[in-house]
Amino acid sequence: MLLRRLLDPDETTRRRRLRARIVRRNRIQRERDQGLEPKLRRLPKPKERTINDYGWDPVRDDHIQRENGMYVAREKLRTPPVMQGVEKVAPRFGREPPRGGTGIVDDPKAPDTKKRATNQVDSSSDTPNTRPLPFSPPKESSVAPRTPQNERIRQRWRDMLQTLLIQRHTEILSKDPNRKWRQERLGLLLFQRQQYKKASEHLTQAVVLNRNSGVSPSSLCWRRLAECHMHLYEETQDWDVLWDARAAYEQAVSHVEMACNPYVLFDYARVLEALGSYTSALSTYASIVTTFPRFAKLRDVQWHFVLLQRHRLIATRDDLTPDEKKRTLLKSIEITKKLLLDKTLASISDPRYPIVLYVHIRLHELLLDLSIETEGIAVRLQLRQAADTAMEELFKVVAQMNIMEVNPKMPPKIWWTKSETYMQFADHFQSEDSSIAASDALSRALELMNGGKAATSTMDPKQKIALYLVMARNDYASNQMEKAIRAMETIFEIDPFLPEVRQSLSDWFPAKWK
């Protein structure tokens, strides 16, 4: 504290003023939330009243009192006897009349006025009390309406204030960079200004200073640091930055307020999915679906959940019984049906619509293969009809969205059994950043080439190399390095002189191919 006062003598006064402003701002916001009229200006304290002209005793009940066997409202008790027969005059300039005395003299020449005022008082006593409730919203709000011009003015003031705060924090940190609170505040301000690289540096410094002093960093600091890393990964595509984002999210969700935030959990699951940790991402998506059924991005969560379930059933070696696989497939099909009934997603303008249709057809085909031995002909026929209907819809959507060249005279069933169709699907899915769907399409194309329904016994080596090369790139983009190396080794066996294959193997697996 002594060093701080020597470097900045006005720091204590400035902190007191800032604390008072924060308290006042919170009070005004709390009163507005409660529906009260906020006190924007300080009012002088009321003087102590020594003369009780209204016959009011604060010791007695404040709400109602008994008078001649009847309950009388406190407004009537507060009104002096002289004022009960006189019409109330509106105050000038918004001020009330003084309460020290009545200030009214009975005029014998004005009996009609008194009689009219008496009738008004009697008629108003029959009506219920119309005073506003303590928490009712004010009739005329003093807050200015939110117009585009006001929003621009507020934004300009906000930017100006942030600029001043950033300059002040930078000036102080240039003299003493070991202030962890200022490092964190400066990082949060830079994050609001979308300067993610500088923000990540200051937030990282704040984390280091907090840990050195034995204090746990705040959950907001961890969350903003993870979001900075995510933005930097989108710009640079650096895997180290993505791993840093995962570490920051893991620290953030260790706090209760972040573990109960579905937006944080959704971003954390997206990071896990980008890193290829499909099992952890699937469990996170499942917890969001079950815990937050009214989440605003629930459709996106369900979509990623279905993709990971499909990958789990096909690509992994989980020891699932046929009954468990069947229940999982039925649940996934129900989710895809809900997605296809969604108005925003089930439209040609949404690029995810053909991907949902494709996954819906593939789930039906997998369920049909499982139901050959257990279900009857009627159930299998119903599944086949549902798959054919979705296939015809996908055939029309592909032609309308110009995803690939489609022969309109070709039947959809024949079009669905060609390996070239799945190759074009894989290219489209990769362009939409759906690596799981692209991997499924590539595996289906390879299956058809190696002896499927529409392939011959011999394969063109160039076509096979192109297919495995696309598979290796897709697996590398989804951080499935084992599959990517295996695909590159297959290409190396066919043609060992391709420069891309040799360079990729030496970079991905230097212990074997250096």
Short mmCIF file of C-alpha atoms in Angstrom, two decimals:
data_model
loop_
_atom_site.label_atom_id
_atom_site.label_comp_id
_atom_site.label_asym_id
_atom_site.label_seq_id
_atom_site.Cartn_x
_atom_site.Cartn_y
_atom_site.Cartn_z
CA MET A 1 0.00 0.00 0.00
CA LEU A 2 2.83 2.41 0.80
CA LEU A 3 4.45 1.83 -2.59
CA ARG A 4 1.10 2.30 -4.30
CA ARG A 5 0.52 5.63 -2.53
CA LEU A 6 3.99 6.82 -3.44
CA LEU A 7 3.54 5.94 -7.11
CA ASP A 8 -0.01 7.21 -7.31
CA PRO A 9 -1.14 9.46 -4.40
CA ASP A 10 -4.66 9.86 -5.78
CA GLU A 11 -5.25 6.11 -5.98
CA THR A 12 -7.16 5.87 -2.67
CA THR A 13 -9.48 8.76 -3.49
CA ARG A 14 -10.07 7.44 -6.96
CA ARG A 15 -10.93 4.00 -5.62
CA ARG A 16 -13.42 5.47 -3.14
CA ARG A 17 -15.14 7.46 -5.85
CA LEU A 18 -15.25 4.46 -8.16
CA ARG A 19 -16.69 2.29 -5.39
CA ALA A 20 -19.37 4.90 -4.66
CA ARG A 21 -20.30 5.09 -8.33
CA ILE A 22 -20.58 1.31 -8.55
CA VAL A 23 -22.82 1.21 -5.48
CA ARG A 24 -25.03 3.97 -6.91
CA ARG A 25 -25.27 2.24 -10.30
CA ASN A 26 -26.23 -1.07 -8.69
CA ARG A 27 -28.87 0.66 -6.56
CA ILE A 28 -30.45 2.34 -9.59
CA GLN A 29 -30.46 -0.92 -11.52
CA ARG A 30 -32.01 -2.77 -8.57
CA GLU A 31 -34.77 -0.16 -8.18
CA ARG A 32 -35.56 -0.33 -11.89
CA ASP A 33 -35.77 -4.11 -11.78
CA GLN A 34 -38.21 -3.85 -8.86
CA GLY A 35 -40.39 -1.42 -10.81
CA LEU A 36 -39.62 1.57 -8.61
CA GLU A 37 -38.80 5.09 -9.71
CA PRO A 38 -35.01 5.35 -9.32
CA LYS A 39 -33.59 8.26 -7.35
CA LEU A 40 -31.13 9.67 -9.83
CA ARG A 41 -30.17 12.65 -7.65
CA ARG A 42 -29.26 12.85 -4.02
CA LEU A 43 -32.05 14.26 -1.87
CA PRO A 44 -31.47 16.12 1.42
CA LYS A 45 -32.40 14.28 4.58
CA PRO A 46 -35.88 15.20 5.88
CA LYS A 47 -35.93 17.28 9.03
CA GLU A 48 -37.34 15.85 12.23
CA ARG A 49 -40.95 16.84 12.75
CA THR A 50 -41.75 18.03 16.25
CA ILE A 51 -45.32 19.20 15.58
CA ASN A 52 -47.90 16.65 14.55
CA ASP A 53 -50.59 18.66 12.79
CA TYR A 54 -52.25 15.67 11.21
CA GLY A 55 -53.11 13.76 14.36
CA TRP A 56 -50.84 10.89 13.38
CA ASP A 57 -49.21 8.71 16.00
CA PRO A 58 -46.32 6.59 14.64
CA VAL A 59 -46.52 4.29 17.67
CA ARG A 60 -49.88 2.99 16.55
CA ASP A 61 -50.51 0.79 13.52
CA ASP A 62 -49.13 2.30 10.32
CA HIS A 63 -51.74 0.83 7.98
CA ILE A 64 -55.19 1.01 9.60
CA GLN A 65 -56.70 2.34 12.82
CA ARG A 66 -59.97 1.86 14.58
CA GLU A 67 -62.25 4.87 14.92
CA ASN A 68 -65.76 4.59 16.42
CA GLY A 69 -65.85 0.85 15.71
CA MET A 70 -64.89 1.29 12.00
CA TYR A 71 -61.56 0.79 10.19
CA VAL A 72 -60.30 4.02 8.69
CA ALA A 73 -57.53 4.33 6.10
CA ARG A 74 -54.41 6.16 7.19
CA GLU A 75 -54.83 8.83 4.49
CA LYS A 76 -58.08 9.92 6.11
CA LEU A 77 -56.47 10.01 9.55
CA ARG A 78 -53.60 12.07 8.24
CA THR A 79 -55.94 14.62 6.72
CA PRO A 80 -56.65 17.38 9.28
CA PRO A 81 -60.29 18.24 10.07
CA VAL A 82 -60.06 21.58 8.30
CA MET A 83 -58.73 19.98 5.08
CA GLN A 84 -61.54 17.40 4.87
CA GLY A 85 -64.02 19.98 3.66
CA VAL A 86 -61.81 21.86 1.19
CA GLU A 87 -60.89 20.88 -2.34
CA LYS A 88 -57.24 20.00 -2.75
CA VAL A 89 -55.33 22.47 -4.91
CA ALA A 90 -52.62 21.19 -7.24
CA PRO A 91 -49.17 22.44 -6.15
CA ARG A 92 -47.26 24.82 -8.35
CA PHE A 93 -43.91 23.84 -9.87
CA GLY A 94 -44.30 20.27 -8.59
CA ARG A 95 -43.99 21.18 -4.88
CA GLU A 96 -46.30 20.18 -2.05
CA PRO A 97 -47.88 22.71 0.31
CA PRO A 98 -46.08 23.20 3.64
CA ARG A 99 -47.07 20.87 6.43
CA GLY A 100 -46.33 23.17 9.35
CA GLY A 101 -49.91 24.53 9.40
CA THR A 102 -53.12 24.40 7.45
CA GLY A 103 -52.90 27.89 6.00
CA ILE A 104 -56.64 27.85 5.25
CA VAL A 105 -59.28 30.18 6.72
CA ASP A 106 -62.95 29.34 6.55
CA ASP A 107 -64.78 31.80 4.36
CA PRO A 108 -68.48 32.11 5.32
CA LYS A 109 -69.25 33.59 1.90
CA ALA A 110 -68.33 30.39 0.04
CA PRO A 111 -70.70 27.65 1.23
CA ASP A 112 -71.12 26.14 -2.28
CA THR A 113 -67.40 25.40 -2.57
CA LYS A 114 -67.35 23.59 0.74
CA LYS A 115 -70.45 21.62 -0.14
CA ARG A 116 -68.99 20.58 -3.49
CA ALA A 117 -65.72 19.57 -1.86
CA THR A 118 -67.58 17.60 0.81
CA ASN A 119 -69.50 15.69 -1.86
CA GLN A 120 -66.26 14.88 -3.63
CA VAL A 121 -64.69 13.55 -0.44
CA ASP A 122 -67.73 11.41 0.32
CA SER A 123 -67.84 9.96 -3.19
CA SER A 124 -64.12 9.20 -3.15
CA SER A 125 -64.38 7.38 0.19
CA ASP A 126 -66.65 4.73 -1.40
CA THR A 127 -64.04 3.80 -4.00
CA PRO A 128 -61.12 1.56 -3.06
CA ASN A 129 -57.67 2.92 -2.52
CA THR A 130 -55.99 3.47 -5.91
CA ARG A 131 -52.47 4.04 -4.70
CA PRO A 132 -49.82 2.17 -6.69
CA LEU A 133 -48.32 -0.93 -5.16
CA PRO A 134 -44.76 -0.73 -3.83
CA PHE A 135 -43.38 -2.84 -6.69
CA SER A 136 -45.65 -1.68 -9.51
CA PRO A 137 -43.86 -0.12 -12.51
CA PRO A 138 -43.99 3.68 -12.71
CA LYS A 139 -46.47 5.25 -15.10
CA GLU A 140 -43.97 7.62 -16.67
CA SER A 141 -40.44 6.31 -16.81
CA SER A 142 -37.62 8.81 -16.72
CA VAL A 143 -35.40 6.52 -18.82
CA ALA A 144 -34.98 7.62 -22.43
CA PRO A 145 -36.43 5.25 -25.04
CA ARG A 146 -33.96 2.99 -26.82
CA THR A 147 -33.79 4.37 -30.33
CA PRO A 148 -31.03 3.73 -32.89
CA GLN A 149 -29.67 7.22 -32.31
CA ASN A 150 -29.54 6.72 -28.54
CA GLU A 151 -27.85 3.37 -29.02
CA ARG A 152 -25.19 4.96 -31.20
CA ILE A 153 -24.62 7.67 -28.61
CA ARG A 154 -24.32 5.08 -25.85
CA GLN A 155 -21.92 3.05 -27.94
CA ARG A 156 -19.75 6.10 -28.58
CA TRP A 157 -19.64 6.91 -24.88
CA ARG A 158 -18.89 3.28 -24.12
CA ASP A 159 -16.01 3.19 -26.59
CA MET A 160 -14.63 6.45 -25.23
CA LEU A 161 -14.79 5.17 -21.65
CA GLN A 162 -13.14 1.89 -22.61
CA THR A 163 -10.37 3.77 -24.40
CA LEU A 164 -9.68 5.88 -21.32
CA LEU A 165 -9.68 2.84 -19.05
CA ILE A 166 -7.32 0.97 -21.35
CA GLN A 167 -4.94 3.92 -21.44
CA ARG A 168 -5.04 4.23 -17.65
CA HIS A 169 -4.44 0.50 -17.05
CA THR A 170 -1.63 0.43 -19.60
CA GLU A 171 0.05 3.45 -18.00
CA ILE A 172 -0.02 1.91 -14.52
CA LEU A 173 1.04 -1.56 -15.70
CA SER A 174 4.01 -0.06 -17.53
CA LYS A 175 5.31 1.05 -14.11
CA ASP A 176 4.23 -2.01 -12.12
CA PRO A 177 3.25 -5.07 -14.23
CA ASN A 178 2.69 -7.29 -11.17
CA ARG A 179 -0.82 -6.01 -10.46
CA LYS A 180 -2.98 -9.04 -11.12
CA TRP A 181 -6.30 -7.19 -10.82
CA ARG A 182 -5.29 -4.62 -13.44
CA GLN A 183 -3.95 -7.32 -15.73
CA GLU A 184 -7.30 -9.09 -15.63
CA ARG A 185 -9.34 -5.91 -16.10
CA LEU A 186 -7.20 -4.83 -19.03
CA GLY A 187 -7.58 -8.27 -20.61
CA LEU A 188 -11.38 -8.13 -20.25
CA LEU A 189 -11.49 -4.65 -21.79
CA LEU A 190 -9.34 -5.74 -24.72
CA PHE A 191 -11.62 -8.75 -25.21
CA GLN A 192 -14.60 -6.41 -25.51
CA ARG A 193 -12.66 -4.44 -28.12
CA GLN A 194 -12.02 -7.75 -29.99
CA GLN A 195 -8.25 -7.51 -29.57
CA TYR A 196 -7.94 -11.20 -28.75
CA LYS A 197 -4.18 -11.61 -28.98
CA LYS A 198 -3.39 -8.81 -26.51
CA ALA A 199 -6.29 -9.87 -24.31
CA SER A 200 -4.97 -13.44 -24.09
CA GLU A 201 -1.53 -12.14 -23.09
CA HIS A 202 -2.86 -10.01 -20.22
CA LEU A 203 -5.29 -12.70 -19.04
CA THR A 204 -2.49 -15.27 -19.05
CA GLN A 205 -0.34 -12.88 -17.02
CA ALA A 206 -3.23 -12.42 -14.56
CA VAL A 207 -3.56 -16.20 -14.18
CA VAL A 208 0.17 -16.54 -13.49
CA LEU A 209 0.15 -13.73 -10.91
CA ASN A 210 -2.89 -15.17 -9.14
CA ARG A 211 -1.33 -18.60 -8.94
CA ASN A 212 1.95 -17.21 -7.63
CA SER A 213 0.08 -15.39 -4.88
CA GLY A 214 -1.92 -18.50 -3.95
CA VAL A 215 -5.25 -17.14 -5.24
CA SER A 216 -7.46 -18.99 -7.70
CA PRO A 217 -8.26 -16.94 -10.83
CA SER A 218 -11.87 -16.01 -11.41
CA SER A 219 -14.15 -18.11 -13.59
CA LEU A 220 -14.75 -15.15 -15.92
CA CYS A 221 -11.00 -14.82 -16.46
CA TRP A 222 -10.75 -18.48 -17.49
CA ARG A 223 -13.76 -18.24 -19.79
CA ARG A 224 -12.55 -15.12 -21.60
CA LEU A 225 -9.08 -16.63 -21.95
CA ALA A 226 -10.57 -19.75 -23.55
CA GLU A 227 -12.69 -17.66 -25.91
CA CYS A 228 -9.61 -15.66 -26.91
CA HIS A 229 -7.81 -18.89 -27.77
CA MET A 230 -10.80 -20.05 -29.81
CA HIS A 231 -10.83 -16.84 -31.86
CA LEU A 232 -7.08 -17.10 -32.39
CA TYR A 233 -7.45 -20.71 -33.55
CA GLU A 234 -10.05 -19.65 -36.12
CA GLU A 235 -7.56 -17.11 -37.45
CA THR A 236 -4.33 -19.14 -37.34
CA GLN A 237 -5.47 -22.83 -37.30
CA ASP A 238 -2.74 -23.52 -34.75
CA TRP A 239 -3.27 -26.74 -32.79
CA ASP A 240 -1.33 -25.47 -29.77
CA VAL A 241 -3.80 -22.61 -29.37
CA LEU A 242 -6.69 -25.09 -29.48
CA TRP A 243 -5.08 -27.17 -26.74
CA ASP A 244 -4.69 -24.01 -24.65
CA ALA A 245 -8.39 -23.30 -25.17
CA ARG A 246 -9.25 -26.78 -23.89
CA ALA A 247 -7.10 -26.30 -20.78
CA ALA A 248 -8.73 -22.93 -20.06
CA TYR A 249 -12.25 -24.36 -20.49
CA GLU A 250 -11.42 -27.23 -18.14
CA GLN A 251 -10.42 -24.70 -15.49
CA ALA A 252 -13.55 -22.61 -16.17
CA VAL A 253 -16.04 -25.48 -15.83
CA SER A 254 -14.49 -26.38 -12.48
CA HIS A 255 -16.39 -23.36 -11.11
CA VAL A 256 -20.07 -23.83 -10.34
CA GLU A 257 -21.29 -20.73 -12.18
CA MET A 258 -19.62 -21.88 -15.40
CA ALA A 259 -20.55 -25.55 -15.01
CA CYS A 260 -24.21 -24.44 -14.83
CA ASN A 261 -23.92 -22.26 -17.94
CA PRO A 262 -25.03 -24.15 -21.10
CA TYR A 263 -23.24 -21.69 -23.39
CA VAL A 264 -19.90 -22.47 -21.72
CA LEU A 265 -20.55 -26.21 -21.85
CA PHE A 266 -21.51 -25.99 -25.53
CA ASP A 267 -18.29 -24.13 -26.42
CA TYR A 268 -16.28 -26.61 -24.36
CA ALA A 269 -17.88 -29.53 -26.23
CA ARG A 270 -17.09 -27.89 -29.56
CA VAL A 271 -13.43 -27.63 -28.55
CA LEU A 272 -13.38 -31.30 -27.55
CA GLU A 273 -14.98 -32.26 -30.86
CA ALA A 274 -12.44 -30.20 -32.81
CA LEU A 275 -9.61 -31.97 -30.96
CA GLY A 276 -11.06 -35.40 -31.77
CA SER A 277 -12.10 -36.26 -28.19
CA TYR A 278 -15.45 -37.58 -29.37
CA THR A 279 -16.27 -39.56 -26.22
CA SER A 280 -15.86 -36.56 -23.90
CA ALA A 281 -17.71 -34.30 -26.32
CA LEU A 282 -20.59 -36.79 -26.57
CA SER A 283 -20.98 -36.93 -22.78
CA THR A 284 -20.95 -33.12 -22.60
CA TYR A 285 -23.62 -32.82 -25.30
CA ALA A 286 -25.72 -35.45 -23.54
CA SER A 287 -25.53 -33.53 -20.24
CA ILE A 288 -26.67 -30.33 -21.99
CA VAL A 289 -29.63 -32.11 -23.62
CA THR A 290 -30.80 -33.64 -20.35
CA THR A 291 -30.04 -30.73 -18.01
CA PHE A 292 -31.04 -27.73 -20.14
CA PRO A 293 -34.09 -28.74 -22.24
CA ARG A 294 -34.94 -25.08 -22.95
CA PHE A 295 -31.51 -24.04 -24.13
CA ALA A 296 -31.61 -21.54 -26.99
CA LYS A 297 -29.10 -23.58 -29.02
CA LEU A 298 -30.66 -26.94 -28.24
CA ARG A 299 -31.07 -27.80 -31.93
CA ASP A 300 -27.34 -27.33 -32.54
CA VAL A 301 -26.54 -29.46 -29.50
CA GLN A 302 -28.86 -32.23 -30.69
CA TRP A 303 -27.32 -32.11 -34.14
CA HIS A 304 -23.78 -32.61 -32.83
CA PHE A 305 -25.07 -35.29 -30.46
CA VAL A 306 -26.54 -37.28 -33.37
CA LEU A 307 -23.32 -37.02 -35.39
CA LEU A 308 -21.22 -38.27 -32.50
CA GLN A 309 -23.66 -41.09 -31.80
CA ARG A 310 -23.37 -42.15 -35.43
CA HIS A 311 -19.57 -42.08 -35.20
CA ARG A 312 -19.70 -44.06 -31.96
CA LEU A 313 -21.78 -46.84 -33.53
CA ILE A 314 -19.71 -47.12 -36.70
CA ALA A 315 -16.10 -46.10 -36.08
CA THR A 316 -15.51 -47.09 -32.45
CA ARG A 317 -15.20 -50.50 -30.86
CA ASP A 318 -17.62 -50.08 -27.97
CA ASP A 319 -18.95 -53.37 -26.64
CA LEU A 320 -22.62 -52.57 -27.18
CA THR A 321 -25.24 -55.27 -27.37
CA PRO A 322 -27.68 -55.29 -30.31
CA ASP A 323 -30.45 -54.05 -28.02
CA GLU A 324 -28.32 -51.11 -26.86
CA LYS A 325 -27.42 -50.26 -30.45
CA LYS A 326 -31.07 -50.42 -31.42
CA ARG A 327 -32.13 -48.08 -28.60
CA THR A 328 -29.37 -45.65 -29.52
CA LEU A 329 -30.40 -45.68 -33.17
CA LEU A 330 -34.08 -45.14 -32.35
CA LYS A 331 -33.19 -42.19 -30.13
CA SER A 332 -30.97 -40.68 -32.82
CA ILE A 333 -33.69 -41.13 -35.46
CA GLU A 334 -36.19 -39.34 -33.21
CA ILE A 335 -33.79 -36.40 -32.87
CA THR A 336 -33.24 -36.21 -36.64
CA LYS A 337 -37.01 -36.21 -37.14
CA LYS A 338 -37.31 -33.22 -34.79
CA LEU A 339 -34.53 -31.46 -36.66
CA LEU A 340 -36.23 -32.08 -40.00
CA LEU A 341 -39.47 -30.65 -38.62
CA ASP A 342 -37.71 -27.48 -37.49
CA LYS A 343 -38.70 -24.55 -39.71
CA THR A 344 -35.34 -22.79 -39.53
CA LEU A 345 -33.26 -25.89 -40.30
CA ALA A 346 -35.55 -27.71 -42.75
CA SER A 347 -35.13 -25.17 -45.53
CA ILE A 348 -32.96 -24.93 -48.61
CA SER A 349 -31.33 -21.76 -47.29
CA ASP A 350 -29.78 -23.71 -44.38
CA PRO A 351 -26.63 -25.61 -45.49
CA ARG A 352 -27.15 -28.20 -42.73
CA TYR A 353 -30.39 -29.48 -44.25
CA PRO A 354 -28.79 -31.96 -46.74
CA ILE A 355 -26.41 -33.17 -44.01
CA VAL A 356 -29.35 -33.93 -41.69
CA LEU A 357 -31.14 -35.78 -44.49
CA TYR A 358 -28.00 -37.79 -45.27
CA VAL A 359 -27.50 -38.80 -41.62
CA HIS A 360 -31.21 -39.63 -41.32
CA ILE A 361 -30.96 -42.05 -44.26
CA ARG A 362 -27.77 -43.64 -42.98
CA LEU A 363 -29.31 -44.20 -39.52
CA HIS A 364 -32.31 -45.93 -41.11
CA GLU A 365 -30.00 -48.17 -43.15
CA LEU A 366 -28.02 -49.15 -40.07
CA LEU A 367 -31.21 -49.88 -38.13
CA LEU A 368 -32.47 -51.93 -41.07
CA ASP A 369 -29.30 -54.04 -41.01
CA LEU A 370 -29.75 -54.68 -37.28
CA SER A 371 -33.43 -55.59 -37.72
CA ILE A 372 -32.92 -58.32 -40.33
CA GLU A 373 -32.72 -61.10 -37.76
CA THR A 374 -34.87 -59.67 -34.97
CA GLU A 375 -37.76 -57.81 -36.61
CA GLY A 376 -40.48 -58.97 -38.97
CA ILE A 377 -41.08 -58.08 -42.57
CA ALA A 378 -43.58 -55.30 -41.75
CA VAL A 379 -41.10 -53.40 -39.56
CA ARG A 380 -38.32 -53.72 -42.13
CA LEU A 381 -40.64 -52.58 -44.90
CA GLN A 382 -41.59 -49.51 -42.86
CA LEU A 383 -37.92 -48.65 -42.28
CA ARG A 384 -37.15 -49.11 -45.98
CA GLN A 385 -40.01 -46.80 -46.98
CA ALA A 386 -38.85 -44.11 -44.55
CA ALA A 387 -35.31 -44.31 -45.94
CA ASP A 388 -36.57 -44.15 -49.55
CA THR A 389 -38.72 -41.09 -48.79
CA ALA A 390 -35.77 -39.25 -47.25
CA MET A 391 -33.60 -40.35 -50.20
CA GLU A 392 -35.99 -38.83 -52.72
CA GLU A 393 -36.08 -35.59 -50.72
CA LEU A 394 -32.28 -35.49 -50.60
CA PHE A 395 -32.13 -36.08 -54.37
CA LYS A 396 -34.34 -33.00 -54.92
CA VAL A 397 -32.45 -30.85 -52.41
CA VAL A 398 -29.06 -31.70 -53.95
CA ALA A 399 -30.34 -30.64 -57.36
CA GLN A 400 -31.85 -27.39 -56.05
CA MET A 401 -28.78 -26.38 -54.03
CA ASN A 402 -26.33 -27.30 -56.84
CA ILE A 403 -24.24 -29.47 -54.54
CA MET A 404 -23.46 -31.89 -57.36
CA GLU A 405 -24.52 -32.62 -60.91
CA VAL A 406 -27.52 -34.94 -60.84
CA ASN A 407 -29.17 -36.66 -63.78
CA PRO A 408 -32.90 -36.02 -63.29
CA LYS A 409 -33.76 -39.18 -65.25
CA MET A 410 -31.70 -41.39 -62.92
CA PRO A 411 -33.71 -43.13 -60.16
CA PRO A 412 -32.69 -42.03 -56.64
CA LYS A 413 -31.92 -45.62 -55.58
CA ILE A 414 -29.33 -46.08 -58.34
CA TRP A 415 -27.87 -42.63 -57.62
CA TRP A 416 -27.54 -43.62 -53.95
CA THR A 417 -25.46 -46.72 -54.75
CA LYS A 418 -22.70 -44.94 -56.72
CA SER A 419 -19.33 -44.25 -55.11
CA GLU A 420 -19.00 -40.94 -56.97
CA THR A 421 -22.09 -39.70 -55.12
CA TYR A 422 -20.44 -40.24 -51.76
CA MET A 423 -17.20 -38.65 -52.94
CA GLN A 424 -19.07 -35.49 -53.86
CA PHE A 425 -20.95 -35.64 -50.57
CA ALA A 426 -17.62 -35.81 -48.72
CA ASP A 427 -16.34 -32.69 -50.50
CA HIS A 428 -19.53 -30.82 -49.62
CA PHE A 429 -19.44 -31.93 -45.97
CA GLN A 430 -15.81 -30.85 -45.64
CA SER A 431 -16.68 -27.42 -47.00
CA GLU A 432 -19.36 -27.17 -44.28
CA ASP A 433 -16.88 -28.20 -41.50
CA SER A 434 -18.68 -31.48 -40.84
CA SER A 435 -15.76 -33.88 -40.68
CA ILE A 436 -17.75 -36.72 -39.09
CA ALA A 437 -20.31 -36.80 -41.92
CA ALA A 438 -17.47 -36.52 -44.46
CA SER A 439 -15.69 -39.47 -42.86
CA ASP A 440 -18.88 -41.53 -43.06
CA ALA A 441 -19.34 -40.66 -46.75
CA LEU A 442 -15.72 -41.55 -47.55
CA SER A 443 -15.95 -44.88 -45.77
CA ARG A 444 -19.14 -45.68 -47.68
CA ALA A 445 -17.47 -44.75 -50.99
CA LEU A 446 -14.50 -46.99 -50.17
CA GLU A 447 -16.87 -49.81 -49.28
CA LEU A 448 -18.60 -49.52 -52.66
CA MET A 449 -15.24 -49.41 -54.48
CA ASN A 450 -13.92 -52.52 -52.75
CA GLY A 451 -16.83 -54.73 -53.87
CA GLY A 452 -20.09 -53.04 -52.99
CA LYS A 453 -23.30 -53.01 -54.89
CA ALA A 454 -22.11 -50.80 -57.72
CA ALA A 455 -18.41 -51.59 -58.01
CA THR A 456 -16.35 -54.05 -59.96
CA SER A 457 -13.61 -56.31 -58.67
CA THR A 458 -10.88 -54.09 -60.10
CA MET A 459 -10.22 -50.52 -59.02
CA ASP A 460 -8.43 -47.67 -60.70
CA PRO A 461 -5.24 -46.92 -58.67
CA LYS A 462 -5.55 -43.18 -59.27
CA GLN A 463 -9.12 -43.17 -58.02
CA LYS A 464 -8.11 -45.16 -54.95
CA ILE A 465 -5.21 -42.79 -54.23
CA ALA A 466 -7.51 -39.78 -54.53
CA LEU A 467 -10.00 -41.37 -52.12
CA TYR A 468 -7.40 -42.27 -49.50
CA LEU A 469 -5.81 -38.84 -49.82
CA VAL A 470 -9.13 -37.15 -49.06
CA MET A 471 -9.64 -39.52 -46.11
CA ALA A 472 -6.20 -38.69 -44.70
CA ARG A 473 -6.79 -34.96 -44.96
CA ASN A 474 -10.20 -35.25 -43.33
CA ASP A 475 -8.86 -37.37 -40.45
CA TYR A 476 -6.01 -34.92 -39.93
CA ALA A 477 -8.47 -32.01 -39.78
CA SER A 478 -10.47 -33.81 -37.07
CA ASN A 479 -7.29 -34.80 -35.15
CA GLN A 480 -7.76 -38.52 -35.84
CA MET A 481 -4.05 -39.02 -36.38
CA GLU A 482 -4.03 -42.81 -36.23
CA LYS A 483 -6.51 -43.07 -39.10
CA ALA A 484 -4.75 -40.32 -41.06
CA ILE A 485 -1.37 -42.09 -40.80
CA ARG A 486 -2.97 -45.39 -41.79
CA ALA A 487 -4.51 -43.80 -44.90
CA MET A 488 -1.19 -42.22 -45.89
CA GLU A 489 0.60 -45.54 -45.45
CA THR A 490 -1.94 -47.16 -47.77
CA ILE A 491 -1.19 -44.52 -50.41
CA PHE A 492 2.56 -45.06 -49.86
CA GLU A 493 2.13 -48.75 -50.67
CA ILE A 494 0.42 -47.87 -53.97
CA ASP A 495 2.71 -45.00 -55.00
CA PRO A 496 5.74 -44.33 -52.75
CA PHE A 497 6.96 -41.33 -54.73
CA LEU A 498 4.19 -38.84 -54.01
CA PRO A 499 5.79 -35.80 -52.31
CA GLU A 500 2.73 -34.97 -50.18
CA VAL A 501 2.57 -38.50 -48.79
CA ARG A 502 6.27 -38.62 -47.90
CA GLN A 503 6.19 -35.18 -46.28
CA SER A 504 3.02 -35.95 -44.31
CA LEU A 505 4.36 -39.25 -42.98
CA SER A 506 7.64 -37.67 -41.89
CA ASP A 507 5.76 -34.88 -40.09
CA TRP A 508 3.02 -36.99 -38.51
CA PHE A 509 5.05 -40.07 -37.53
CA PRO A 510 8.74 -39.05 -37.43
CA ALA A 511 9.75 -42.01 -35.26
CA LYS A 512 8.99 -44.40 -38.13
CA TRP A 513 9.23 -42.34 -41.31
CA LYS A 514 11.97 -39.79 -40.61
#
